[in-house]
Short mmCIF file of N, CA and C and ligand atoms in Angstrom, two decimals:
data_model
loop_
_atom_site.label_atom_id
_atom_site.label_comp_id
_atom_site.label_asym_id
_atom_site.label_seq_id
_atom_site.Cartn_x
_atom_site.Cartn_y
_atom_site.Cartn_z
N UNK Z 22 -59.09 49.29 -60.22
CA UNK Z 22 -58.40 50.25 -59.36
C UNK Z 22 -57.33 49.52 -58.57
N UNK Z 23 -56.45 50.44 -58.31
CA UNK Z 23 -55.33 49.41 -57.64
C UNK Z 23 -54.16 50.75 -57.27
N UNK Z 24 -53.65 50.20 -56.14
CA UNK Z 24 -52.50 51.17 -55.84
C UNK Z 24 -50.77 50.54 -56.30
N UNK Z 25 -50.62 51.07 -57.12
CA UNK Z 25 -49.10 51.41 -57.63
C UNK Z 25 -48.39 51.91 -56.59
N UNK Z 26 -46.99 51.55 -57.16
CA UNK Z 26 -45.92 51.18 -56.88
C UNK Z 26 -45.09 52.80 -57.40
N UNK Z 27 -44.79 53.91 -56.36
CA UNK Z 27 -44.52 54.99 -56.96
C UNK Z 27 -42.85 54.73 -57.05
N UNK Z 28 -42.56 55.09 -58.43
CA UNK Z 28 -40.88 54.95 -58.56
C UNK Z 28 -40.39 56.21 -57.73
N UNK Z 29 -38.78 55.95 -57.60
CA UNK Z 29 -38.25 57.00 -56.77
C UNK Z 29 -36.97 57.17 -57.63
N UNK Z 30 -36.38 58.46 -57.51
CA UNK Z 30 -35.30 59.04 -57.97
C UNK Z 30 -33.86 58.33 -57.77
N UNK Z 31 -34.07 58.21 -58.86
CA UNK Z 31 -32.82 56.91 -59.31
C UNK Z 31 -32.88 56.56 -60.38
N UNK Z 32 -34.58 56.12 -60.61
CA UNK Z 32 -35.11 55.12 -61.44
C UNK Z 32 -35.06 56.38 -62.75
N UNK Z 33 -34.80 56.10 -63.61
CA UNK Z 33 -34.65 56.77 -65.14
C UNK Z 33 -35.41 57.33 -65.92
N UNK Z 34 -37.02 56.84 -65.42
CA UNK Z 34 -38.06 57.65 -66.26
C UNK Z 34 -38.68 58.74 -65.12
N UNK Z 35 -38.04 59.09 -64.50
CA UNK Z 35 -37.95 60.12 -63.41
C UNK Z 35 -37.77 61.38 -64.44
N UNK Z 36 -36.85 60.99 -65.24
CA UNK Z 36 -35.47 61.79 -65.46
C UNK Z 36 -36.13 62.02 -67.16
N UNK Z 37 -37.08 61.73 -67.85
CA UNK Z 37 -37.37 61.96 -69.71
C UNK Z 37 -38.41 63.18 -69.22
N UNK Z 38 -38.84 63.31 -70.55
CA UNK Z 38 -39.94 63.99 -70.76
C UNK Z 38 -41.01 62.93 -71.21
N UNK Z 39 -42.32 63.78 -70.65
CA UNK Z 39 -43.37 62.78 -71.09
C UNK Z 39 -43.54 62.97 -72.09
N UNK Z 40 -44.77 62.28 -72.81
CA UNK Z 40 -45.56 62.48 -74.46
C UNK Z 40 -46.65 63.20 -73.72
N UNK Z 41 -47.22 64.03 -74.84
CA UNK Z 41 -48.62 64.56 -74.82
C UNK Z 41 -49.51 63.71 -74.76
N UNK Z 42 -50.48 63.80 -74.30
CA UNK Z 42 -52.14 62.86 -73.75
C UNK Z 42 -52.77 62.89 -75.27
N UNK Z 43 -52.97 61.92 -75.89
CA UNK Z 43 -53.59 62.39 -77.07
C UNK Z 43 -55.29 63.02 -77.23
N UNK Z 44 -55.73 63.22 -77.87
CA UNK Z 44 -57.31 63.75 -77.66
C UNK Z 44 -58.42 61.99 -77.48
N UNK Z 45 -57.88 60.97 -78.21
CA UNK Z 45 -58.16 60.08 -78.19
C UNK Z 45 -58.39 59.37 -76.66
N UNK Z 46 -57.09 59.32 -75.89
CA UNK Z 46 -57.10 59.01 -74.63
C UNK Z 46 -58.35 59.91 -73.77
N UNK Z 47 -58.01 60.48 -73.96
CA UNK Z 47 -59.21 61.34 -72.69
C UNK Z 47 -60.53 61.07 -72.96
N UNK Z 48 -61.05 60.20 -71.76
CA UNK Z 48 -62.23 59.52 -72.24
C UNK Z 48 -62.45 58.12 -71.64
N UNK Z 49 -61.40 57.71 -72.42
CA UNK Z 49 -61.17 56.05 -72.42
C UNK Z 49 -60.98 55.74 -71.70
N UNK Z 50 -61.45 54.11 -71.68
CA UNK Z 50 -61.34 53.09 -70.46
C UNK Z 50 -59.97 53.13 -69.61
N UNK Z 51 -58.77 53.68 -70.35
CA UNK Z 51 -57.68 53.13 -70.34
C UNK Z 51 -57.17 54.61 -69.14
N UNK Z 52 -57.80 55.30 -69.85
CA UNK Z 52 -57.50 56.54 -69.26
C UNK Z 52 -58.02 56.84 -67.87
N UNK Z 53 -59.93 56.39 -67.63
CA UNK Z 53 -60.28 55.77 -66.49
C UNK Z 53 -59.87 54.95 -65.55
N UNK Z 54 -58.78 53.99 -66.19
CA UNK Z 54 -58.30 53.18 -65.16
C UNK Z 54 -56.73 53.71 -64.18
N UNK Z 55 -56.05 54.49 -65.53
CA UNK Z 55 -54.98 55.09 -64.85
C UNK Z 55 -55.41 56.34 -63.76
N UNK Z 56 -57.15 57.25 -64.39
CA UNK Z 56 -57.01 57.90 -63.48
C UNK Z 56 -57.39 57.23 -62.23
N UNK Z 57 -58.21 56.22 -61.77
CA UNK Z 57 -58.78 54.86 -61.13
C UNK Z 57 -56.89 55.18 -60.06
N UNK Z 58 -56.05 54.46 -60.78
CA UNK Z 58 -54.80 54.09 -60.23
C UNK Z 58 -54.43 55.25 -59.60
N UNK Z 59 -54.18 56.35 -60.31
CA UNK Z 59 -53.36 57.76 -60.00
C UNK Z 59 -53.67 57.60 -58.26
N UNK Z 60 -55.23 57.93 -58.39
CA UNK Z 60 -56.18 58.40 -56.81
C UNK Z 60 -55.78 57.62 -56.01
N UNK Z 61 -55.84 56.48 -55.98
CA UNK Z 61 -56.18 55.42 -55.57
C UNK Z 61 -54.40 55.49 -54.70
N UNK Z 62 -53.60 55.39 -55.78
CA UNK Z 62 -52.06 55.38 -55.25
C UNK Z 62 -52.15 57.00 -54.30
N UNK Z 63 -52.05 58.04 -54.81
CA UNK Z 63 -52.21 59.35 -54.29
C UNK Z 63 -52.54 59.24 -52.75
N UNK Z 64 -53.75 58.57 -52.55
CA UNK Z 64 -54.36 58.69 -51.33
C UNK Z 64 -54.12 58.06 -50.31
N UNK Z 65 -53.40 56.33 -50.84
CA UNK Z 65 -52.59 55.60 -50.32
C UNK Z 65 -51.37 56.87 -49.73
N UNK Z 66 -50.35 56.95 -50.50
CA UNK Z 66 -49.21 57.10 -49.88
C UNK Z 66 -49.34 58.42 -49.36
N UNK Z 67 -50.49 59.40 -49.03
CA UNK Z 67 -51.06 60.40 -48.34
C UNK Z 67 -50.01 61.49 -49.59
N UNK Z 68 -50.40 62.35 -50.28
CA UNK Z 68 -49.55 63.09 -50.92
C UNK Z 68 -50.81 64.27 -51.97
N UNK Z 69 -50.36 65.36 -52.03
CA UNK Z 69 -51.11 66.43 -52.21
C UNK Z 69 -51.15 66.70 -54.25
N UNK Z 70 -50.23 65.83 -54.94
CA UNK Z 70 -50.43 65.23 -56.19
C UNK Z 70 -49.37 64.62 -56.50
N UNK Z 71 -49.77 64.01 -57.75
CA UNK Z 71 -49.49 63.00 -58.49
C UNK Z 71 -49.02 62.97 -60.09
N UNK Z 72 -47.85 62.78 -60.54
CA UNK Z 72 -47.96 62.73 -62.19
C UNK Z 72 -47.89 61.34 -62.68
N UNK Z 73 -48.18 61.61 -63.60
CA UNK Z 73 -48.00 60.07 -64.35
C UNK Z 73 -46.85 59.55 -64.53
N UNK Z 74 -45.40 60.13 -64.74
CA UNK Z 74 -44.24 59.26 -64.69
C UNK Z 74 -44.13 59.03 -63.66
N UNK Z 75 -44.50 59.54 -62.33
CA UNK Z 75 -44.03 58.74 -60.82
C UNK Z 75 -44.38 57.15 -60.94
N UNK Z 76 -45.55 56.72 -61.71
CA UNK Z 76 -45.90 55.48 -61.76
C UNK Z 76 -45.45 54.84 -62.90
N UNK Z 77 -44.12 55.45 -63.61
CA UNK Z 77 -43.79 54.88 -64.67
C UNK Z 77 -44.81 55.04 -65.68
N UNK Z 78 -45.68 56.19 -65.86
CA UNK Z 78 -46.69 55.76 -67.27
C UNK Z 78 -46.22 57.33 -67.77
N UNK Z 79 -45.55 57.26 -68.99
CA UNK Z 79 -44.97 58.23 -69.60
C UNK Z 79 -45.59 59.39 -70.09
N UNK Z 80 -46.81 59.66 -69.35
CA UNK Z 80 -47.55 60.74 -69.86
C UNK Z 80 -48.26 62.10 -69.34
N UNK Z 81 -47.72 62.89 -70.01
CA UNK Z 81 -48.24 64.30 -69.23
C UNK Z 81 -50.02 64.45 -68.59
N UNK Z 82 -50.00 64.33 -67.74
CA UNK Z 82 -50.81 64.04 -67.07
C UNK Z 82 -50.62 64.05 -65.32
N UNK Z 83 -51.21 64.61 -64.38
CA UNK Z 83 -50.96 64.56 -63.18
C UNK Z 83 -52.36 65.03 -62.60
N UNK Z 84 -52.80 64.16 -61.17
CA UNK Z 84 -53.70 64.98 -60.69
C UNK Z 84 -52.93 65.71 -59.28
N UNK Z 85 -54.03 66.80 -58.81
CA UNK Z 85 -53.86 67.35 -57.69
C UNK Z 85 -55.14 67.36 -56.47
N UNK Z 86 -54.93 66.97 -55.51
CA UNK Z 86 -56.18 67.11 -54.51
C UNK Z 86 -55.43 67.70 -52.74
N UNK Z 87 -55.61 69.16 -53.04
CA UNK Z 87 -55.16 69.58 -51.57
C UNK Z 87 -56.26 69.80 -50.76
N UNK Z 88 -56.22 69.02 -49.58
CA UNK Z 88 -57.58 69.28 -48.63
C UNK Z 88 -57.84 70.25 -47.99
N UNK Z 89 -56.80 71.25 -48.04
CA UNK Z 89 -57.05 72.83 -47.51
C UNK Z 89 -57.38 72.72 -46.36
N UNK Z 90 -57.27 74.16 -45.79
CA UNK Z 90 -57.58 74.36 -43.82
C UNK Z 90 -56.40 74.78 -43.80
N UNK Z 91 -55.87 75.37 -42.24
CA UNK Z 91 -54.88 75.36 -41.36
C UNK Z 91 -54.28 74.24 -42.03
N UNK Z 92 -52.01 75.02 -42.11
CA UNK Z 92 -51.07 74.18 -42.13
C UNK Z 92 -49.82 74.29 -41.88
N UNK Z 93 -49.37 74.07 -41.81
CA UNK Z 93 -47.65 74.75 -41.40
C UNK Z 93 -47.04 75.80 -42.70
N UNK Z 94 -48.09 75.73 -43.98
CA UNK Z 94 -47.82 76.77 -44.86
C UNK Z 94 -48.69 77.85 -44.62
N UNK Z 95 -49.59 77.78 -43.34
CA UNK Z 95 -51.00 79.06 -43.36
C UNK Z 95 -52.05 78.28 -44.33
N UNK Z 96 -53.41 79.15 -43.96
CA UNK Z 96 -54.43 78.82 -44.03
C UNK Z 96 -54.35 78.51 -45.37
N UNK Z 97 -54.54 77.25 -46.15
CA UNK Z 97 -54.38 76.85 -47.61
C UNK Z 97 -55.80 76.32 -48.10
N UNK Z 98 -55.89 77.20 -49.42
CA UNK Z 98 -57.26 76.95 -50.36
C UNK Z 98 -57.89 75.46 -50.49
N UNK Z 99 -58.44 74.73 -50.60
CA UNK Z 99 -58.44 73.41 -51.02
C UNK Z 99 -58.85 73.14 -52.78
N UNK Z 100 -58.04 72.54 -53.16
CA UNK Z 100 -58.42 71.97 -54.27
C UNK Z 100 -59.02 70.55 -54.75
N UNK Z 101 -60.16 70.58 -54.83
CA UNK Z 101 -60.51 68.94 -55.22
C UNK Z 101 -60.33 68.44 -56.33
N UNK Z 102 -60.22 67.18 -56.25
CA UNK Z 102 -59.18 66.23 -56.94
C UNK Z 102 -59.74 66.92 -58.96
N UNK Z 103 -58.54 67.36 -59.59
CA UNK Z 103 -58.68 67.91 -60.13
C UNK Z 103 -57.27 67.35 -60.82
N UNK Z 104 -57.61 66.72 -62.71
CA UNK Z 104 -56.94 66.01 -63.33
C UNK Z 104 -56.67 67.11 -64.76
N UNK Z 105 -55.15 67.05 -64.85
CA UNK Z 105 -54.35 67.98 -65.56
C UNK Z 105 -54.09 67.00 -67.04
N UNK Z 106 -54.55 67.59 -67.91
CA UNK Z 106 -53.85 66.81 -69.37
C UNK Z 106 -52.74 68.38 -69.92
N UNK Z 107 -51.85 67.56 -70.16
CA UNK Z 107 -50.94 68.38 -71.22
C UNK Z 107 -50.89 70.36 -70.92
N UNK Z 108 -50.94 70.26 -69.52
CA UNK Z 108 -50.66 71.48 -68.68
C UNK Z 108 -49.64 72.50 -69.06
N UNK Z 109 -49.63 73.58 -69.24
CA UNK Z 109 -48.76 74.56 -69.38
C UNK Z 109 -48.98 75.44 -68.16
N UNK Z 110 -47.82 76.30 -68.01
CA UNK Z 110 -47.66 77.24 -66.78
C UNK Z 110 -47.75 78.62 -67.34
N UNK Z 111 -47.77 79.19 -67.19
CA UNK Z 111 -47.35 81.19 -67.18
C UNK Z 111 -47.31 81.76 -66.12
N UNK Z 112 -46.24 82.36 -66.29
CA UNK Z 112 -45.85 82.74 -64.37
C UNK Z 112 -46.34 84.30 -64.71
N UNK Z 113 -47.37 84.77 -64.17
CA UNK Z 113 -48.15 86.21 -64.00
C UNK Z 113 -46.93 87.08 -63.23
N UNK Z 114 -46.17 86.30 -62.35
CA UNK Z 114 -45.47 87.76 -61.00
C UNK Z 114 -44.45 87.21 -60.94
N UNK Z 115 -43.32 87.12 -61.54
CA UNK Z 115 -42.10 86.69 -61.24
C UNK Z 115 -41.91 86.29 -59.78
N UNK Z 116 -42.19 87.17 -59.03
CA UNK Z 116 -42.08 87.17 -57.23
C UNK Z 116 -41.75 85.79 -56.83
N UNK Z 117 -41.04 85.63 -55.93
CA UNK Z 117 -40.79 84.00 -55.40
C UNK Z 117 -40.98 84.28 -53.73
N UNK Z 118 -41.82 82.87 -53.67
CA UNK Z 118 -41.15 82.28 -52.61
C UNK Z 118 -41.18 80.99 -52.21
N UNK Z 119 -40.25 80.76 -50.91
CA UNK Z 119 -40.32 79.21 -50.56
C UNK Z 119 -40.65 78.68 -49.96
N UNK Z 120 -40.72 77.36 -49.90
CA UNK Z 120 -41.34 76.31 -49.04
C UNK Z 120 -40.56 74.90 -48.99
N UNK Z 121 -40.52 74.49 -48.08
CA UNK Z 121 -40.24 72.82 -47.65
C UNK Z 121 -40.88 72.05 -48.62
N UNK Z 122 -40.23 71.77 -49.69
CA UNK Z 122 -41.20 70.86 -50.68
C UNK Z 122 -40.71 69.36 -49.80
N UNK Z 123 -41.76 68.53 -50.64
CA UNK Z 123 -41.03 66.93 -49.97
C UNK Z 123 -41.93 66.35 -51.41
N UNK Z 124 -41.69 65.19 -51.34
CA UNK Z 124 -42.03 64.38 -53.13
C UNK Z 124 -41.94 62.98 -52.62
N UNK Z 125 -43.20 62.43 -53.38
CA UNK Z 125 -43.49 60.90 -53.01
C UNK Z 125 -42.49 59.59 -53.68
N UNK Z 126 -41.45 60.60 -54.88
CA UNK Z 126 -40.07 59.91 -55.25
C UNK Z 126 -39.22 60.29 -54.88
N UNK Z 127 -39.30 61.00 -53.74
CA UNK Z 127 -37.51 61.61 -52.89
C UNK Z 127 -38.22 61.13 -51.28
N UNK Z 128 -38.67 59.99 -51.26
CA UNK Z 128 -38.94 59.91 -49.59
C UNK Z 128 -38.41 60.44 -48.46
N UNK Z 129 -38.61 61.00 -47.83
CA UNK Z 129 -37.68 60.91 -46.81
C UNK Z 129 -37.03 62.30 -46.58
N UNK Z 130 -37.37 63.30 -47.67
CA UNK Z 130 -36.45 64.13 -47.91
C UNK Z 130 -37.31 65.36 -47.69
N UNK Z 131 -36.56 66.74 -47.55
CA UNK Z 131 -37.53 67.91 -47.38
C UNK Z 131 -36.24 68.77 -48.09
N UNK Z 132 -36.61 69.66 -48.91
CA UNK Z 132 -36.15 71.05 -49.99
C UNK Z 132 -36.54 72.37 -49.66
N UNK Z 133 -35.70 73.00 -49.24
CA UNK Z 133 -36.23 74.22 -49.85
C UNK Z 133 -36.12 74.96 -51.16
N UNK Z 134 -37.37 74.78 -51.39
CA UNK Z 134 -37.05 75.70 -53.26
C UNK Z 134 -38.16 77.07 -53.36
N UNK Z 135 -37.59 77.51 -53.88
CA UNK Z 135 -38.51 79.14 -54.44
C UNK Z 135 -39.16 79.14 -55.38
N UNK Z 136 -40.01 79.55 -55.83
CA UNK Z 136 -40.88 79.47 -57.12
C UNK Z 136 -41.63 80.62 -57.10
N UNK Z 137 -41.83 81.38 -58.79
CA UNK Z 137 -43.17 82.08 -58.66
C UNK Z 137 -44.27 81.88 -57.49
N UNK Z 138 -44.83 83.24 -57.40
CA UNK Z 138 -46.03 82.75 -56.15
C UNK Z 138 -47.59 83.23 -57.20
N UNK Z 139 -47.54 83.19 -58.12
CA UNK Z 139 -48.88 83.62 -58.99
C UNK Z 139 -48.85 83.10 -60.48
N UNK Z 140 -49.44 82.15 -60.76
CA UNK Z 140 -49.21 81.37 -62.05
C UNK Z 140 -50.92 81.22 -62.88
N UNK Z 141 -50.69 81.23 -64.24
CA UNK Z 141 -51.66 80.84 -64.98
C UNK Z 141 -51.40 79.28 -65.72
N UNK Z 142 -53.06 78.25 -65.06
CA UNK Z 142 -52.44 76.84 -65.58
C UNK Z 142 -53.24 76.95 -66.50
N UNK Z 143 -53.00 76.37 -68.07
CA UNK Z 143 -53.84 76.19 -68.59
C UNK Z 143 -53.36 74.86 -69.12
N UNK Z 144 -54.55 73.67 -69.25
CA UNK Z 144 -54.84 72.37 -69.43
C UNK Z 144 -56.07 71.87 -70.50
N UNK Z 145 -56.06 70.80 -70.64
CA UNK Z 145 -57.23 69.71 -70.91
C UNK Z 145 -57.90 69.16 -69.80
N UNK Z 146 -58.88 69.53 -69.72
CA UNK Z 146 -59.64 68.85 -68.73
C UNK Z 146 -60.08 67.32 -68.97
N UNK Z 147 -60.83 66.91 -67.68
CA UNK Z 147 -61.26 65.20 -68.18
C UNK Z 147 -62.41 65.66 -68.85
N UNK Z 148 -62.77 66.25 -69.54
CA UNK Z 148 -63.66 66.19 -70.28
C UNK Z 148 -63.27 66.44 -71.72
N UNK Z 149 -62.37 66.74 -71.83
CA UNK Z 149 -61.14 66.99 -73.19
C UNK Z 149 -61.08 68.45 -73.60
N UNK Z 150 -62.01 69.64 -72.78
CA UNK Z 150 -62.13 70.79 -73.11
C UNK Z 150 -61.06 71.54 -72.57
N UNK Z 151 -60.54 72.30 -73.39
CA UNK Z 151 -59.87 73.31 -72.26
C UNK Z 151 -60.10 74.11 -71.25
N UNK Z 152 -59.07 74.12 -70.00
CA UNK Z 152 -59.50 75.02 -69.35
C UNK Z 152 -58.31 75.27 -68.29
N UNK Z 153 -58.60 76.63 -67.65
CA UNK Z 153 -57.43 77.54 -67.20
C UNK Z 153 -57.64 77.46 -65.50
N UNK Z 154 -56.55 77.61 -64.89
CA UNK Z 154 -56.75 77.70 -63.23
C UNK Z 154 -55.77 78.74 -62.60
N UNK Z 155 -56.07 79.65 -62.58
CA UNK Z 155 -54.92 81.01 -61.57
C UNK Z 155 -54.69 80.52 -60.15
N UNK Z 156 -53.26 80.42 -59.84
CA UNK Z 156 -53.23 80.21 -58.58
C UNK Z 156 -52.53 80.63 -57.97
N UNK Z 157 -52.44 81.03 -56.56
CA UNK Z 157 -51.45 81.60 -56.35
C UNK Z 157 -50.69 81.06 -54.78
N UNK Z 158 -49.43 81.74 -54.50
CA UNK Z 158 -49.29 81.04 -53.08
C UNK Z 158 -48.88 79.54 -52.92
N UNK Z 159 -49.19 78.86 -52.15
CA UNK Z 159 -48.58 77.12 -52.11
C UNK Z 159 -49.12 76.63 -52.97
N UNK Z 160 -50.20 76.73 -53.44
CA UNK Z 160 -50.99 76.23 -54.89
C UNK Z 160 -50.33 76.44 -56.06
N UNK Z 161 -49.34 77.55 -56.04
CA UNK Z 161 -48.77 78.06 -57.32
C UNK Z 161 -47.66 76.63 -56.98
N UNK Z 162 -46.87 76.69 -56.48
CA UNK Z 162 -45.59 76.00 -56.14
C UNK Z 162 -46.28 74.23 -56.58
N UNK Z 163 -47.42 73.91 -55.61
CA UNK Z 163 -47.96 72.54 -56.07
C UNK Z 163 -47.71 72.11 -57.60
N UNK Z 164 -48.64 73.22 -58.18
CA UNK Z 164 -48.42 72.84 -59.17
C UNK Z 164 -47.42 72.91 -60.47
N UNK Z 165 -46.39 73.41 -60.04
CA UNK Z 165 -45.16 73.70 -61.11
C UNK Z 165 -44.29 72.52 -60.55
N UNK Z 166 -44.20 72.28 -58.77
CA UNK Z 166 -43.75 70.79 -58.36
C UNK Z 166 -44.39 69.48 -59.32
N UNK Z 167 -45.21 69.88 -59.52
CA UNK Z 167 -46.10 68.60 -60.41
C UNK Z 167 -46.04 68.46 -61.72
N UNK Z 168 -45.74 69.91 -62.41
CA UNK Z 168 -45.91 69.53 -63.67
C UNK Z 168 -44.20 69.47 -64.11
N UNK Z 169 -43.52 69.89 -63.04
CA UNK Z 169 -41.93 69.91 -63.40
C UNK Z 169 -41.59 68.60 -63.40
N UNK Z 170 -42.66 67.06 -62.97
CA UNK Z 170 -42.31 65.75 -63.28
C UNK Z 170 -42.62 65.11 -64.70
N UNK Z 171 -43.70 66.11 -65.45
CA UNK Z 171 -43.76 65.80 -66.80
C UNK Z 171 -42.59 66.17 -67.86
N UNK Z 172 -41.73 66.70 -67.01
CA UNK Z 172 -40.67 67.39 -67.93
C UNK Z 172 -39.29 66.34 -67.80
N UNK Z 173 -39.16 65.90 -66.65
CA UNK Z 173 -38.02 65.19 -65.97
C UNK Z 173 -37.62 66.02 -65.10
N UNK Z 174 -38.16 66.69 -64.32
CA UNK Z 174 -37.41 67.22 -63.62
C UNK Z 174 -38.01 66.98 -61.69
N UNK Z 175 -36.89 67.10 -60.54
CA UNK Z 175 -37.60 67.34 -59.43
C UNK Z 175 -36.86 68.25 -58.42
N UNK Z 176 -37.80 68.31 -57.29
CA UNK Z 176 -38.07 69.92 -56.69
C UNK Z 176 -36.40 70.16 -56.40
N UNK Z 177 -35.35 68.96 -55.95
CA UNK Z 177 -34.05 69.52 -56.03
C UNK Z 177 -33.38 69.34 -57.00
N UNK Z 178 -33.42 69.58 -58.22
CA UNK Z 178 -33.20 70.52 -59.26
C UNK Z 178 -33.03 72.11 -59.00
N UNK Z 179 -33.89 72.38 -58.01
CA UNK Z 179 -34.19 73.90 -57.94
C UNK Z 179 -33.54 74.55 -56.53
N UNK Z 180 -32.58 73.22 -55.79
CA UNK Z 180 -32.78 73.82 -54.37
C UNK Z 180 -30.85 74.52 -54.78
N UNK Z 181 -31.29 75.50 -54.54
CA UNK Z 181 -29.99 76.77 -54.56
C UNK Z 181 -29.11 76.56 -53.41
N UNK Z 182 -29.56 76.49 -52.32
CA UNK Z 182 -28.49 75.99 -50.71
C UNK Z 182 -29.16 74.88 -50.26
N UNK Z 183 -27.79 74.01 -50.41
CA UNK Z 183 -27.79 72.77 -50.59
C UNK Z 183 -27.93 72.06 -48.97
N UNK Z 184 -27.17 73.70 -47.81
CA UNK Z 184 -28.10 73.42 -46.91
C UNK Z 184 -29.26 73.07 -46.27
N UNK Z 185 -30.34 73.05 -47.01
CA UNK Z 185 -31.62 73.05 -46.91
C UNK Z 185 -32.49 71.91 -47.99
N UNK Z 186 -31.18 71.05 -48.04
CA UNK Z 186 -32.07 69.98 -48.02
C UNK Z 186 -31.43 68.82 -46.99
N UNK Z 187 -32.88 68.37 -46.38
CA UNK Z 187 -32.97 67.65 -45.33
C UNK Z 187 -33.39 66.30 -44.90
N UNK Z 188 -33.09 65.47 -44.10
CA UNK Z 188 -33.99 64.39 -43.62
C UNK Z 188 -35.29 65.04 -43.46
N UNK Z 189 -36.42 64.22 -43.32
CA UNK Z 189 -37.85 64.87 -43.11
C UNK Z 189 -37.88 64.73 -41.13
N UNK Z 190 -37.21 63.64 -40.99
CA UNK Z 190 -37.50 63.38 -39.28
C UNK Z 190 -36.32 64.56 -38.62
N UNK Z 191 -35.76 65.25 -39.15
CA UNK Z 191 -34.71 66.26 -38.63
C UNK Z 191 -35.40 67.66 -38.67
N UNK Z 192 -35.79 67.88 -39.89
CA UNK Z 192 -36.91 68.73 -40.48
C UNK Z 192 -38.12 69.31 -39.51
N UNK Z 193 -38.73 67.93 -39.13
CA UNK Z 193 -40.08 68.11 -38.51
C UNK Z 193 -39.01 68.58 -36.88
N UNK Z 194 -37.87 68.03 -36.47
CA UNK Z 194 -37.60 68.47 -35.40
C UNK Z 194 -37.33 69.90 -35.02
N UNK Z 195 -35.96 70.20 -36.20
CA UNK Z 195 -35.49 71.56 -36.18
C UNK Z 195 -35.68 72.38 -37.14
N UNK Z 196 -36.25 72.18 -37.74
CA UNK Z 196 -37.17 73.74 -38.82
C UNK Z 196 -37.90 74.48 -38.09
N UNK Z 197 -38.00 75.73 -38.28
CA UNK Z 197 -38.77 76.55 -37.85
C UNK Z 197 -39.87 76.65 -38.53
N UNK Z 198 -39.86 76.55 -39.94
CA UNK Z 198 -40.45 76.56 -41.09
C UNK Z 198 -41.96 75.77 -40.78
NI1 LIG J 3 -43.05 65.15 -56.66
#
């Protein structure tokens, strides 16, 4: 176990698409150790998830662990630490809305972006079985923020007024949000 070194936006494998997790991997030592790393980094740099290209490892794969309670988004569900293979989305409600995203490869920074608010995930579990998670609300947004890094993509990609993206220490001062 060991905490990594999360790349930041600049760096180029920010920017590919991952490979699929093979059926082989899930299981393995190898796979244990990255998920070992993922947490381990995650919890270090305090952050609500994680994909695998943030650490440079080219593969669709990300976990999520939101500790839920009271937050400046309202009372939020908690999700425990809960590991995504080769994730797909389906957006159930077109409906959007937004939130102050911030990302552990844009330090420093706060977005506003919109997103579906009701999504169907369906994944590989760590157990290699499939399985599905409905979510809706800041949970919906978490996780399309997360899996939009298996694609190359990040949350300002999506920010429409360019006003609203921010320092985070300006943010926490003058947002209302
Ligand atoms: Ni991110």
């Amino acid at each position: 176990m060991a905490i990594r070194k999360i790349i930041r936006m600049g760096h180029p494998s920010l920017r590919i698409a991952a490979d699929n997790v093979s059926e082989d991997f899930i299981g393995s030592d190898a796979m244990h150790r990255l998920l070992a790393d993922m947490t381990d980094t995650l919890r270090d740099y305090g952050g609500v998830g994680l994909a695998a290209p943030q650490i440079d490892e080219p593969l669709r794969m990300a976990i999520i662990e939101v500790p839920g309670g009271p937050s400046r988004y309202g009372e939020i569900e908690a999700i425990p630490l809960t590991v995504f293979f080769n994730p797909t989305i389906e957006i159930l409600n077109p409906e959007v809305a937004g939130y102050w995203e911030g990302c552990l490869s844009v330090p420093g920074l706060r977005g506003f972006v919109e997103r579906p608010q009701h999504v169907m995930v369906r994944y590989t579990n760590l157990h290699g079985q499939p399985a599905e998670l409905e979510l809706k609300g800041f949970l919906a947004t978490v996780v399309q923020h997360e899996f939009d890094h298996l694609d190359g993509r990040l949350y300002i990609d999506h920010i429409t007024d360019t006003t609203k993206l921010v320092f985070e220490e300006e943010w926490l001062k003058f947002s209302q949000q």
